[in-house]
Structure formats: structure tokens, C-alpha cells
Amino acid sequence: MSQQNKNEWPLWEVFIRSKAGLDHKHAGSLHAADAQMAIENARDVYTRRMEGVSIWVVESKHIRASDPGEAASLYEPATDKIYRHPTFYDLPDEVKYM
Amino acid sequence: MTVHSFQEHFDSLIDREIAIEPKDWMPDNYRKTLIRQISQHAHSEIIGMLPEGNWITRAPSLRRKAVLLAKVQDEAGHGLYLYSAAETLGISRDEMYDQLHTGKAKYSSIFNYPTLTWADIGAIGWLVDGAAIMNQVPLCRTSYGPYARAMVRVCKEESFHQRQGFEIMLTLSKGTEVQRKMAQDAFNRWWWPSLMMFGPPDAESPHTEQSVRWRIKRFTNDELRQKFVDVTTEQAKVLGLDMPDPEIKWNEERGHYDFGKINWDEFWNVVKGNGPCNKQRLEARNKAWNEGQWVRDAAMAYAAKKKNKAAEAA
């Protein structure tokens, strides 16, 4: 269905840090001719109300994503290891702050 | 997995209110319906800038002008959020633009009405954005993740739009007699088209059932329309304006306002391209797109040049 038009500006994914101390979080995507323009457009599109203090952009074609169809085999190894959670362990009530 | 089990998995995600994400399997019709709905929504945001842009240079004060500029810029932003949500379904931006520019894709018919006076800017914010919010708030919980996330942003920004419109109407309705009349006239002209924004009556809306099942739609057209009538009728009292519909009457039994018959012939006529401004809107879009071609080309050429220079220097 998708016909990537050769004349179309490349697609970029935008990540925004909402304030110092927090991670950059995916905000959306946009088209821009280069990285600098992508940052400037991201400023206008995604931070009109002071939503960010830092912007990352990466061309969408460079993103590699896991396949949802393989989710079962990919995450299965974690499901039977409940001993990785602190709630797995029974402690006497007298033990506090552990 | 067989197609059958893909379908079962999809249905179970929908039933459990778990979001569908771009790489998940989805039925072709779900994809197609979403592309149509999201792109039409995006087109509406973009075309919606035109009637309001008409008044930016003639806003009555610097404050009103700054506010209107910010609002129109928001509409552009909303269009962009939505276009990129649609792109995650596998349609390119240029394909969508092409559908808009050739008239193949529709946008909300309301934008085919003219903005004759400054009061129209108030009426659009109050009524058109008010109706849009009512339509859009439930979409923040729609089943397709990227669409729902875009709608959360849109709805957050949209509420300032409605308030600024109501404030314009309030100022005019408490102003001179001429200003009050201007507000009433705008109300009269935008009321019925705003009711039509919710789409045809449920009985004539064949896709509603499927869309509700897919959680692309969470309330029917008539349910949302009634809610809008109820809320707006109360707001008109605050403005001291007369309802443009003489049949508006509180119905104790239903707990809702009854209202008059909507002229659906007019609605379909505008949808088919015969509204007061259909031609003008499409021409303006095409002109902007065509005359911007050299800018897009130049930006690509400049980016390529910079890239080459960087490669040579390395």
C-alpha cells in the first residue's frame, strides 16, 4: 500500500525530554529534509506548550523493532521466574524495612 | 498462526480493551477504515485553517490576533499528528495529500461555509470546536494506539480553542446592539452545520455498528449530537442569545432537549461539493501545495549538498 514517494521528505521519529532528570520519550513523527530541520519542526509541532527541554530525532528507517508475532517466545523466559520479584520471598512479620 | 487465529487474537485484544499497535496483525478492513477516518480527520484540521486564517489580519486587537494565530497553528499541528498516525498504517503522506488535493478524500463539511464577520471566529471556536471536542474525547480511548495518542494531544489543546471562541461570543453579546446582532447572526448560521458535524442519523449510518465493535467509534452520531444540543443550549443562555431553532424544548421525560429537523439535503449537497466554499478551499490547498514545490525541492537539494560535503570532509 505504501508508495514511498522519492520526492517526499524523509520521516523522522521524535523523542522529547519533558524536564531535566526524565527520559526522552517518543512523541510522534514528522517529515523533514535533514536532522536540523527535523529538530526545528519538532520544536513547532511537539513543544508549543513547553512540553520539552531536549529533543532527539532519528530517521524512522533506522529504527529496528521486535516482531509482535514473536512476543511469546521473546518474553516467555521471564514469565516463570517469579523468584526475581521480592514478593516471592516469605519473611516473618518481625522483619521490617526489607 | 492461521488467518483464523490471527483474527481471534485481534478480537480478543479488542474485547480486553488492549490497544492495537502498528506492527500487530489487523483485519484489512480495520486498516482501511482507520486510514480513511484518520486521514479525513487530518484533512479537516488542515482545511479548517482556511476559514479562520481569513480573519488573522483583521482581528480586532493584538490579543485576539495572537490568540487566533496560536489557534490556527494548533490546527496545523493537529493535522500533522494525525497524518503521522495514519502513516503508521502504511499509507504515505504524499498519497494522502494527493487524495485531498484531487478531491478523492473528504474533510469535514463545516469548513465549506464562509467566515463573513469576526463573530464567525467566535462561533467557530464555541460551536465547531465544541462539536469537535465532543466527537474527539471518546477517541482518546480508541483501539488503535497511535490514533488514541494523537487524540490525547489534540483534545488537550482543543479546549483552549473552544474557550477563546466562547469568550469572543460573550464579549460581542454583552457589547453594543450591533455587536450583539453580529453574534446572533453568526450563531444562526453556524448552528445547523455544527449539528451536521456529527454525521448522518444512526439509522442511515451503515458503518456505525462495525466501528463501535472495533472501538474506532465509542458513541453513535445521534448520541453525541444530543449531548451537544443539551450542553450548548445551556451555554447560549449564558450568552443571552436566542436558539436558532424555534423547536428547541426541554423534554422532561427524556431528560434531554428536543430539537427541530436537520436539513440533510443541505448536508449531502455540501458533501458532494456544492457548498458555498468547496471550490475555494480546494483551490487554496492546491495553490499552497503547488507553489511550495520549489521550497520542498530546495530543502532536499540543500540537505543532499550538506551530506556530500560532510562525506568529502571525512
Short mmCIF file of C-alpha atoms in Angstrom, two decimals:
data_model
loop_
_atom_site.label_atom_id
_atom_site.label_comp_id
_atom_site.label_asym_id
_atom_site.label_seq_id
_atom_site.Cartn_x
_atom_site.Cartn_y
_atom_site.Cartn_z
CA MET A 1 0.00 0.00 0.00
CA SER A 2 2.75 2.40 0.93
CA GLN A 3 4.41 4.03 -2.02
CA GLN A 4 7.36 5.89 -0.63
CA ASN A 5 7.49 8.89 -2.84
CA LYS A 6 11.03 9.78 -3.81
CA ASN A 7 10.25 13.48 -3.50
CA GLU A 8 8.85 13.12 -0.02
CA TRP A 9 10.99 14.45 2.81
CA PRO A 10 12.21 11.56 4.97
CA LEU A 11 10.23 10.54 8.05
CA TRP A 12 11.77 11.15 11.49
CA GLU A 13 10.80 9.87 14.92
CA VAL A 14 10.78 12.49 17.64
CA PHE A 15 11.74 11.89 21.28
CA ILE A 16 11.27 14.58 23.89
CA ARG A 17 12.66 15.05 27.39
CA SER A 18 9.90 16.88 29.23
CA LYS A 19 12.20 18.08 32.01
CA ALA A 20 15.75 17.56 33.19
CA GLY A 21 16.06 14.27 35.05
CA LEU A 22 13.49 12.40 32.94
CA ASP A 23 13.99 10.10 29.95
CA HIS A 24 13.37 11.14 26.39
CA LYS A 25 10.00 9.72 25.38
CA HIS A 26 8.60 9.06 21.93
CA ALA A 27 6.31 11.95 20.98
CA GLY A 28 5.45 11.17 17.36
CA SER A 29 6.93 11.60 13.93
CA LEU A 30 7.30 14.20 11.23
CA HIS A 31 8.84 14.82 7.82
CA ALA A 32 11.97 16.94 7.35
CA ALA A 33 14.75 17.27 4.80
CA ASP A 34 17.54 16.85 7.37
CA ALA A 35 18.21 16.45 11.09
CA GLN A 36 18.39 20.15 11.81
CA MET A 37 15.05 20.79 10.14
CA ALA A 38 13.60 17.79 11.96
CA ILE A 39 14.57 19.34 15.30
CA GLU A 40 13.18 22.72 14.34
CA ASN A 41 9.92 21.17 13.12
CA ALA A 42 9.71 19.03 16.24
CA ARG A 43 10.01 22.21 18.30
CA ASP A 44 7.00 23.68 16.45
CA VAL A 45 4.90 20.53 16.28
CA TYR A 46 5.54 18.89 19.65
CA THR A 47 6.62 21.60 22.11
CA ARG A 48 4.24 24.54 21.58
CA ARG A 49 3.31 24.48 25.27
CA MET A 50 6.69 23.99 26.93
CA GLU A 51 6.44 20.20 26.72
CA GLY A 52 10.17 19.76 26.34
CA VAL A 53 13.68 20.81 27.29
CA SER A 54 15.50 18.48 24.91
CA ILE A 55 14.70 16.85 21.57
CA TRP A 56 16.11 13.75 19.88
CA VAL A 57 15.31 12.93 16.28
CA VAL A 58 16.16 9.77 14.40
CA GLU A 59 15.24 8.84 10.87
CA SER A 60 12.44 6.28 11.06
CA LYS A 61 14.23 3.92 8.67
CA HIS A 62 16.94 3.38 11.29
CA ILE A 63 14.51 2.06 13.90
CA ARG A 64 14.53 -1.71 14.29
CA ALA A 65 11.53 -3.11 16.12
CA SER A 66 10.74 -6.51 17.58
CA ASP A 67 8.05 -8.57 15.91
CA PRO A 68 4.80 -8.79 17.90
CA GLY A 69 4.32 -12.26 16.41
CA GLU A 70 7.40 -13.41 18.28
CA ALA A 71 6.36 -11.85 21.56
CA ALA A 72 5.54 -15.21 23.11
CA SER A 73 8.99 -16.73 22.56
CA LEU A 74 10.77 -13.44 23.18
CA TYR A 75 9.30 -12.76 26.60
CA GLU A 76 8.44 -16.29 27.70
CA PRO A 77 11.75 -16.87 29.54
CA ALA A 78 10.78 -14.17 32.06
CA THR A 79 7.32 -15.47 32.90
CA ASP A 80 8.37 -18.47 35.01
CA LYS A 81 10.98 -16.65 37.05
CA ILE A 82 8.81 -15.10 39.69
CA TYR A 83 11.71 -15.51 42.15
CA ARG A 84 13.12 -12.38 40.54
CA HIS A 85 10.46 -10.38 42.38
CA PRO A 86 10.81 -9.52 46.08
CA THR A 87 7.23 -10.65 46.78
CA PHE A 88 8.33 -14.26 46.07
CA TYR A 89 10.03 -14.49 49.47
CA ASP A 90 8.18 -15.17 52.72
CA LEU A 91 9.58 -13.28 55.64
CA PRO A 92 8.49 -13.30 59.28
CA ASP A 93 6.34 -10.29 60.25
CA GLU A 94 9.01 -9.16 62.75
CA VAL A 95 11.35 -8.31 59.91
CA LYS A 96 10.72 -4.71 58.97
CA TYR A 97 12.08 -2.45 56.28
CA MET A 98 13.42 -5.15 53.96
CA MET B 1 -0.82 -18.88 13.13
CA THR B 2 -3.63 -19.26 10.62
CA VAL B 3 -5.68 -16.25 9.49
CA HIS B 4 -8.43 -17.54 11.72
CA SER B 5 -6.28 -17.48 14.82
CA PHE B 6 -4.90 -14.04 13.89
CA GLN B 7 -8.48 -12.81 13.78
CA GLU B 8 -9.24 -14.45 17.12
CA HIS B 9 -6.19 -12.87 18.72
CA PHE B 10 -7.17 -9.46 17.31
CA ASP B 11 -10.76 -9.81 18.56
CA SER B 12 -9.57 -10.78 21.99
CA LEU B 13 -7.30 -7.70 22.18
CA ILE B 14 -10.27 -5.51 21.20
CA ASP B 15 -12.51 -7.21 23.77
CA ARG B 16 -9.96 -6.74 26.53
CA GLU B 17 -9.52 -3.06 25.57
CA ILE B 18 -5.86 -3.65 24.74
CA ALA B 19 -4.52 -1.21 22.16
CA ILE B 20 -3.67 -2.36 18.65
CA GLU B 21 -0.21 -1.15 17.62
CA PRO B 22 1.24 -0.63 14.11
CA LYS B 23 3.08 -3.93 13.82
CA ASP B 24 0.19 -6.04 15.15
CA TRP B 25 -1.88 -8.09 12.74
CA MET B 26 -5.17 -6.40 11.90
CA PRO B 27 -8.03 -7.15 9.51
CA ASP B 28 -7.73 -5.35 6.16
CA ASN B 29 -10.99 -3.56 6.71
CA TYR B 30 -9.92 -2.27 10.09
CA ARG B 31 -6.79 -0.85 8.48
CA LYS B 32 -8.71 0.67 5.57
CA THR B 33 -11.40 2.16 7.78
CA LEU B 34 -8.79 3.70 10.07
CA ILE B 35 -6.78 5.14 7.19
CA ARG B 36 -9.94 6.73 5.84
CA GLN B 37 -11.07 8.05 9.21
CA ILE B 38 -7.69 9.36 10.39
CA SER B 39 -6.73 10.94 7.08
CA GLN B 40 -10.12 12.62 6.73
CA HIS B 41 -9.68 13.91 10.23
CA ALA B 42 -6.22 15.23 9.35
CA HIS B 43 -7.53 16.87 6.18
CA SER B 44 -10.25 18.57 8.25
CA GLU B 45 -7.66 20.09 10.56
CA ILE B 46 -5.67 21.41 7.60
CA ILE B 47 -8.66 22.76 5.62
CA GLY B 48 -10.02 24.10 8.91
CA MET B 49 -7.18 26.61 9.00
CA LEU B 50 -8.56 28.38 5.92
CA PRO B 51 -11.82 29.90 7.20
CA GLU B 52 -10.08 31.13 10.35
CA GLY B 53 -6.94 32.29 8.58
CA ASN B 54 -9.28 34.64 6.74
CA TRP B 55 -9.53 36.79 9.90
CA ILE B 56 -5.95 36.79 11.23
CA THR B 57 -5.02 40.08 9.60
CA ARG B 58 -8.33 41.66 10.61
CA ALA B 59 -8.58 40.52 14.23
CA PRO B 60 -9.92 43.43 16.32
CA SER B 61 -6.97 43.62 18.73
CA LEU B 62 -3.41 42.43 19.11
CA ARG B 63 -4.55 40.00 21.82
CA ARG B 64 -7.21 38.47 19.57
CA LYS B 65 -4.71 38.26 16.75
CA ALA B 66 -2.07 36.46 18.83
CA VAL B 67 -4.71 34.04 20.10
CA LEU B 68 -6.09 33.31 16.63
CA LEU B 69 -2.59 32.77 15.26
CA ALA B 70 -1.86 30.29 18.05
CA LYS B 71 -5.14 28.50 17.40
CA VAL B 72 -4.55 28.19 13.66
CA GLN B 73 -1.02 26.95 14.35
CA ASP B 74 -2.52 24.32 16.66
CA GLU B 75 -4.80 23.14 13.85
CA ALA B 76 -1.74 22.64 11.66
CA GLY B 77 -0.16 20.66 14.49
CA HIS B 78 -3.29 18.52 14.88
CA GLY B 79 -3.22 17.75 11.17
CA LEU B 80 0.41 16.69 11.47
CA TYR B 81 -0.15 14.43 14.50
CA LEU B 82 -2.95 12.71 12.63
CA TYR B 83 -1.13 12.35 9.32
CA SER B 84 1.74 10.64 11.09
CA ALA B 85 -0.68 8.34 12.93
CA ALA B 86 -2.18 7.36 9.56
CA GLU B 87 1.29 6.78 8.10
CA THR B 88 1.88 4.02 10.67
CA LEU B 89 -0.86 2.09 8.83
CA GLY B 90 1.16 2.04 5.62
CA ILE B 91 -0.09 4.98 3.57
CA SER B 92 2.40 7.69 2.59
CA ARG B 93 1.96 11.36 3.36
CA ASP B 94 2.03 12.26 -0.32
CA GLU B 95 -0.67 9.73 -1.10
CA MET B 96 -2.91 11.35 1.48
CA TYR B 97 -2.16 14.85 0.20
CA ASP B 98 -2.93 13.65 -3.28
CA GLN B 99 -6.29 12.28 -2.17
CA LEU B 100 -7.12 15.63 -0.57
CA HIS B 101 -5.94 17.75 -3.48
CA THR B 102 -7.77 15.74 -6.12
CA GLY B 103 -10.99 15.77 -4.10
CA LYS B 104 -10.93 12.00 -3.66
CA ALA B 105 -10.77 12.29 0.13
CA LYS B 106 -13.35 14.19 2.13
CA TYR B 107 -12.90 16.58 5.01
CA SER B 108 -15.45 17.91 7.46
CA SER B 109 -18.16 19.74 5.51
CA ILE B 110 -18.36 22.51 8.08
CA PHE B 111 -15.27 24.14 6.56
CA ASN B 112 -17.10 24.73 3.31
CA TYR B 113 -19.04 27.56 4.93
CA PRO B 114 -17.67 31.12 4.76
CA THR B 115 -16.50 33.28 7.69
CA LEU B 116 -18.37 36.50 6.94
CA THR B 117 -17.79 38.50 10.13
CA TRP B 118 -15.48 38.49 13.14
CA ALA B 119 -18.28 36.89 15.16
CA ASP B 120 -17.87 33.81 12.96
CA ILE B 121 -14.48 33.26 14.59
CA GLY B 122 -16.26 33.23 17.95
CA ALA B 123 -18.97 30.90 16.66
CA ILE B 124 -16.44 28.50 15.14
CA GLY B 125 -14.48 28.24 18.39
CA TRP B 126 -17.59 27.84 20.50
CA LEU B 127 -19.70 25.59 18.25
CA VAL B 128 -17.44 23.91 15.72
CA ASP B 129 -14.62 23.23 18.16
CA GLY B 130 -17.21 22.37 20.80
CA ALA B 131 -18.74 19.75 18.50
CA ALA B 132 -15.28 18.53 17.52
CA ILE B 133 -14.32 18.05 21.19
CA MET B 134 -17.48 16.04 21.80
CA ASN B 135 -16.59 13.82 18.86
CA GLN B 136 -12.93 13.58 19.78
CA VAL B 137 -12.82 13.00 23.53
CA PRO B 138 -14.09 9.40 23.18
CA LEU B 139 -11.42 8.83 20.50
CA CYS B 140 -8.70 9.27 23.14
CA ARG B 141 -9.64 5.68 24.09
CA THR B 142 -9.97 4.39 20.55
CA SER B 143 -8.47 0.96 19.86
CA TYR B 144 -5.61 2.00 17.56
CA GLY B 145 -2.71 3.16 19.74
CA PRO B 146 -1.14 5.87 17.53
CA TYR B 147 -4.57 7.38 16.82
CA ALA B 148 -5.53 7.41 20.50
CA ARG B 149 -2.22 9.04 21.46
CA ALA B 150 -2.63 11.72 18.79
CA MET B 151 -6.15 12.40 20.03
CA VAL B 152 -4.97 12.87 23.61
CA ARG B 153 -2.72 15.70 22.41
CA VAL B 154 -5.43 17.15 20.18
CA CYS B 155 -8.03 17.18 22.96
CA LYS B 156 -5.68 18.83 25.45
CA GLU B 157 -5.14 21.68 23.01
CA GLU B 158 -8.69 21.88 21.72
CA SER B 159 -10.23 23.11 24.98
CA PHE B 160 -8.45 26.48 24.73
CA HIS B 161 -9.96 26.80 21.25
CA GLN B 162 -13.49 26.45 22.48
CA ARG B 163 -12.94 28.82 25.40
CA GLN B 164 -11.46 31.55 23.21
CA GLY B 165 -14.46 31.24 20.88
CA PHE B 166 -16.93 31.45 23.74
CA GLU B 167 -15.08 34.50 25.09
CA ILE B 168 -15.42 36.25 21.72
CA MET B 169 -19.15 35.45 21.67
CA LEU B 170 -19.56 36.65 25.27
CA THR B 171 -17.77 39.94 24.57
CA LEU B 172 -19.89 40.58 21.49
CA SER B 173 -23.17 39.58 23.12
CA LYS B 174 -22.50 41.97 26.05
CA GLY B 175 -21.36 44.72 23.68
CA THR B 176 -23.29 47.23 21.56
CA GLU B 177 -26.53 46.33 19.82
CA VAL B 178 -24.66 45.94 16.53
CA GLN B 179 -22.17 43.57 18.16
CA ARG B 180 -24.94 41.54 19.79
CA LYS B 181 -26.69 41.20 16.43
CA MET B 182 -23.45 40.12 14.82
CA ALA B 183 -23.05 37.37 17.44
CA GLN B 184 -26.66 36.22 16.97
CA ASP B 185 -26.26 36.15 13.20
CA ALA B 186 -23.10 34.03 13.45
CA PHE B 187 -24.86 31.69 15.89
CA ASN B 188 -27.79 31.35 13.48
CA ARG B 189 -25.56 30.47 10.55
CA TRP B 190 -23.23 28.02 12.35
CA TRP B 191 -25.78 26.19 14.49
CA TRP B 192 -27.22 23.77 11.93
CA PRO B 193 -23.94 22.97 10.17
CA SER B 194 -22.48 22.23 13.65
CA LEU B 195 -25.23 19.69 14.32
CA MET B 196 -24.45 18.09 10.96
CA MET B 197 -20.81 17.63 12.05
CA PHE B 198 -21.88 14.52 13.99
CA GLY B 199 -22.76 12.84 10.73
CA PRO B 200 -25.96 11.30 9.36
CA PRO B 201 -28.61 9.89 11.71
CA ASP B 202 -27.80 6.47 13.17
CA ALA B 203 -30.44 4.79 11.02
CA GLU B 204 -28.56 5.96 7.90
CA SER B 205 -25.05 5.34 9.19
CA PRO B 206 -24.24 1.82 7.99
CA HIS B 207 -20.68 1.62 9.33
CA THR B 208 -21.52 2.60 12.91
CA GLU B 209 -22.04 -0.92 14.22
CA GLN B 210 -18.72 -2.25 12.90
CA SER B 211 -16.85 0.85 14.07
CA VAL B 212 -18.32 0.58 17.57
CA ARG B 213 -17.28 -3.08 17.63
CA TRP B 214 -13.73 -2.09 16.72
CA ARG B 215 -13.74 0.72 19.26
CA ILE B 216 -12.93 3.18 16.48
CA LYS B 217 -16.16 4.84 17.46
CA ARG B 218 -17.42 4.83 21.02
CA PHE B 219 -20.78 6.63 20.75
CA THR B 220 -23.23 6.89 17.88
CA ASN B 221 -23.76 10.07 15.87
CA ASP B 222 -27.16 10.73 17.41
CA GLU B 223 -25.95 10.18 20.97
CA LEU B 224 -23.17 12.74 20.54
CA ARG B 225 -25.44 15.19 18.71
CA GLN B 226 -27.95 15.09 21.56
CA LYS B 227 -25.22 15.69 24.11
CA PHE B 228 -24.03 18.70 22.11
CA VAL B 229 -27.54 20.16 21.89
CA ASP B 230 -28.05 19.76 25.64
CA VAL B 231 -24.76 21.39 26.59
CA THR B 232 -24.85 24.18 24.02
CA THR B 233 -28.44 25.22 24.74
CA GLU B 234 -27.43 25.93 28.33
CA GLN B 235 -24.35 27.86 27.19
CA ALA B 236 -26.46 30.02 24.86
CA LYS B 237 -28.43 31.16 27.92
CA VAL B 238 -25.22 32.48 29.48
CA LEU B 239 -24.57 34.40 26.28
CA GLY B 240 -28.16 35.70 26.27
CA LEU B 241 -28.55 34.65 22.63
CA ASP B 242 -31.68 33.11 21.10
CA MET B 243 -31.52 29.49 19.94
CA PRO B 244 -31.60 29.42 16.13
CA ASP B 245 -34.12 26.57 16.34
CA PRO B 246 -37.67 27.51 17.48
CA GLU B 247 -38.39 23.86 18.26
CA ILE B 248 -35.75 23.57 20.98
CA LYS B 249 -37.64 22.49 24.07
CA TRP B 250 -36.72 20.66 27.27
CA ASN B 251 -38.23 17.19 27.35
CA GLU B 252 -38.72 16.21 30.97
CA GLU B 253 -39.41 12.59 30.14
CA ARG B 254 -36.27 12.06 28.06
CA GLY B 255 -34.11 14.34 30.20
CA HIS B 256 -32.87 16.00 27.00
CA TYR B 257 -33.69 18.95 24.78
CA ASP B 258 -35.85 18.14 21.76
CA PHE B 259 -34.77 19.91 18.61
CA GLY B 260 -36.01 20.57 15.08
CA LYS B 261 -35.41 18.62 11.91
CA ILE B 262 -31.96 18.85 10.35
CA ASN B 263 -31.83 19.65 6.65
CA TRP B 264 -29.94 16.56 5.47
CA ASP B 265 -30.38 17.54 1.83
CA GLU B 266 -28.16 20.53 2.52
CA PHE B 267 -25.62 18.29 4.27
CA TRP B 268 -25.35 15.84 1.36
CA ASN B 269 -25.23 18.67 -1.10
CA VAL B 270 -22.21 20.18 0.67
CA VAL B 271 -20.57 16.74 0.98
CA LYS B 272 -20.97 16.32 -2.77
CA GLY B 273 -19.04 19.51 -3.38
CA ASN B 274 -21.75 22.11 -3.75
CA GLY B 275 -21.27 24.04 -0.51
CA PRO B 276 -20.56 27.77 -0.59
CA CYS B 277 -16.76 27.35 -0.39
CA ASN B 278 -15.84 23.81 -1.52
CA LYS B 279 -14.15 25.03 -4.68
CA GLN B 280 -12.33 27.88 -2.96
CA ARG B 281 -10.97 25.60 -0.20
CA LEU B 282 -9.57 23.03 -2.60
CA GLU B 283 -8.09 25.71 -4.81
CA ALA B 284 -6.36 27.31 -1.82
CA ARG B 285 -4.88 23.93 -0.78
CA ASN B 286 -3.71 23.09 -4.28
CA LYS B 287 -2.18 26.53 -4.72
CA ALA B 288 -0.27 26.27 -1.44
CA TRP B 289 0.95 22.78 -2.33
CA ASN B 290 1.99 23.60 -5.89
CA GLU B 291 3.64 26.89 -5.06
CA GLY B 292 5.54 25.21 -2.23
CA GLN B 293 7.06 22.61 -4.52
CA TRP B 294 10.27 24.57 -5.14
CA VAL B 295 10.74 25.04 -1.39
CA ARG B 296 10.46 21.30 -0.77
CA ASP B 297 12.84 20.59 -3.65
CA ALA B 298 15.33 23.21 -2.50
CA ALA B 299 15.35 21.80 1.04
CA MET B 300 16.09 18.31 -0.29
CA ALA B 301 18.83 19.62 -2.59
CA TYR B 302 20.40 21.56 0.29
CA ALA B 303 20.27 18.51 2.57
CA ALA B 304 21.93 16.40 -0.14
CA LYS B 305 24.63 19.03 -0.68
CA LYS B 306 25.43 19.22 3.03
CA LYS B 307 25.58 15.43 3.23
CA ASN B 308 28.02 15.26 0.29
CA LYS B 309 30.23 17.95 1.78
CA ALA B 310 30.34 16.12 5.11
CA ALA B 311 31.27 12.90 3.27
CA GLU B 312 34.07 14.64 1.36
CA ALA B 313 35.48 16.20 4.51
CA ALA B 314 35.53 12.83 6.26
#
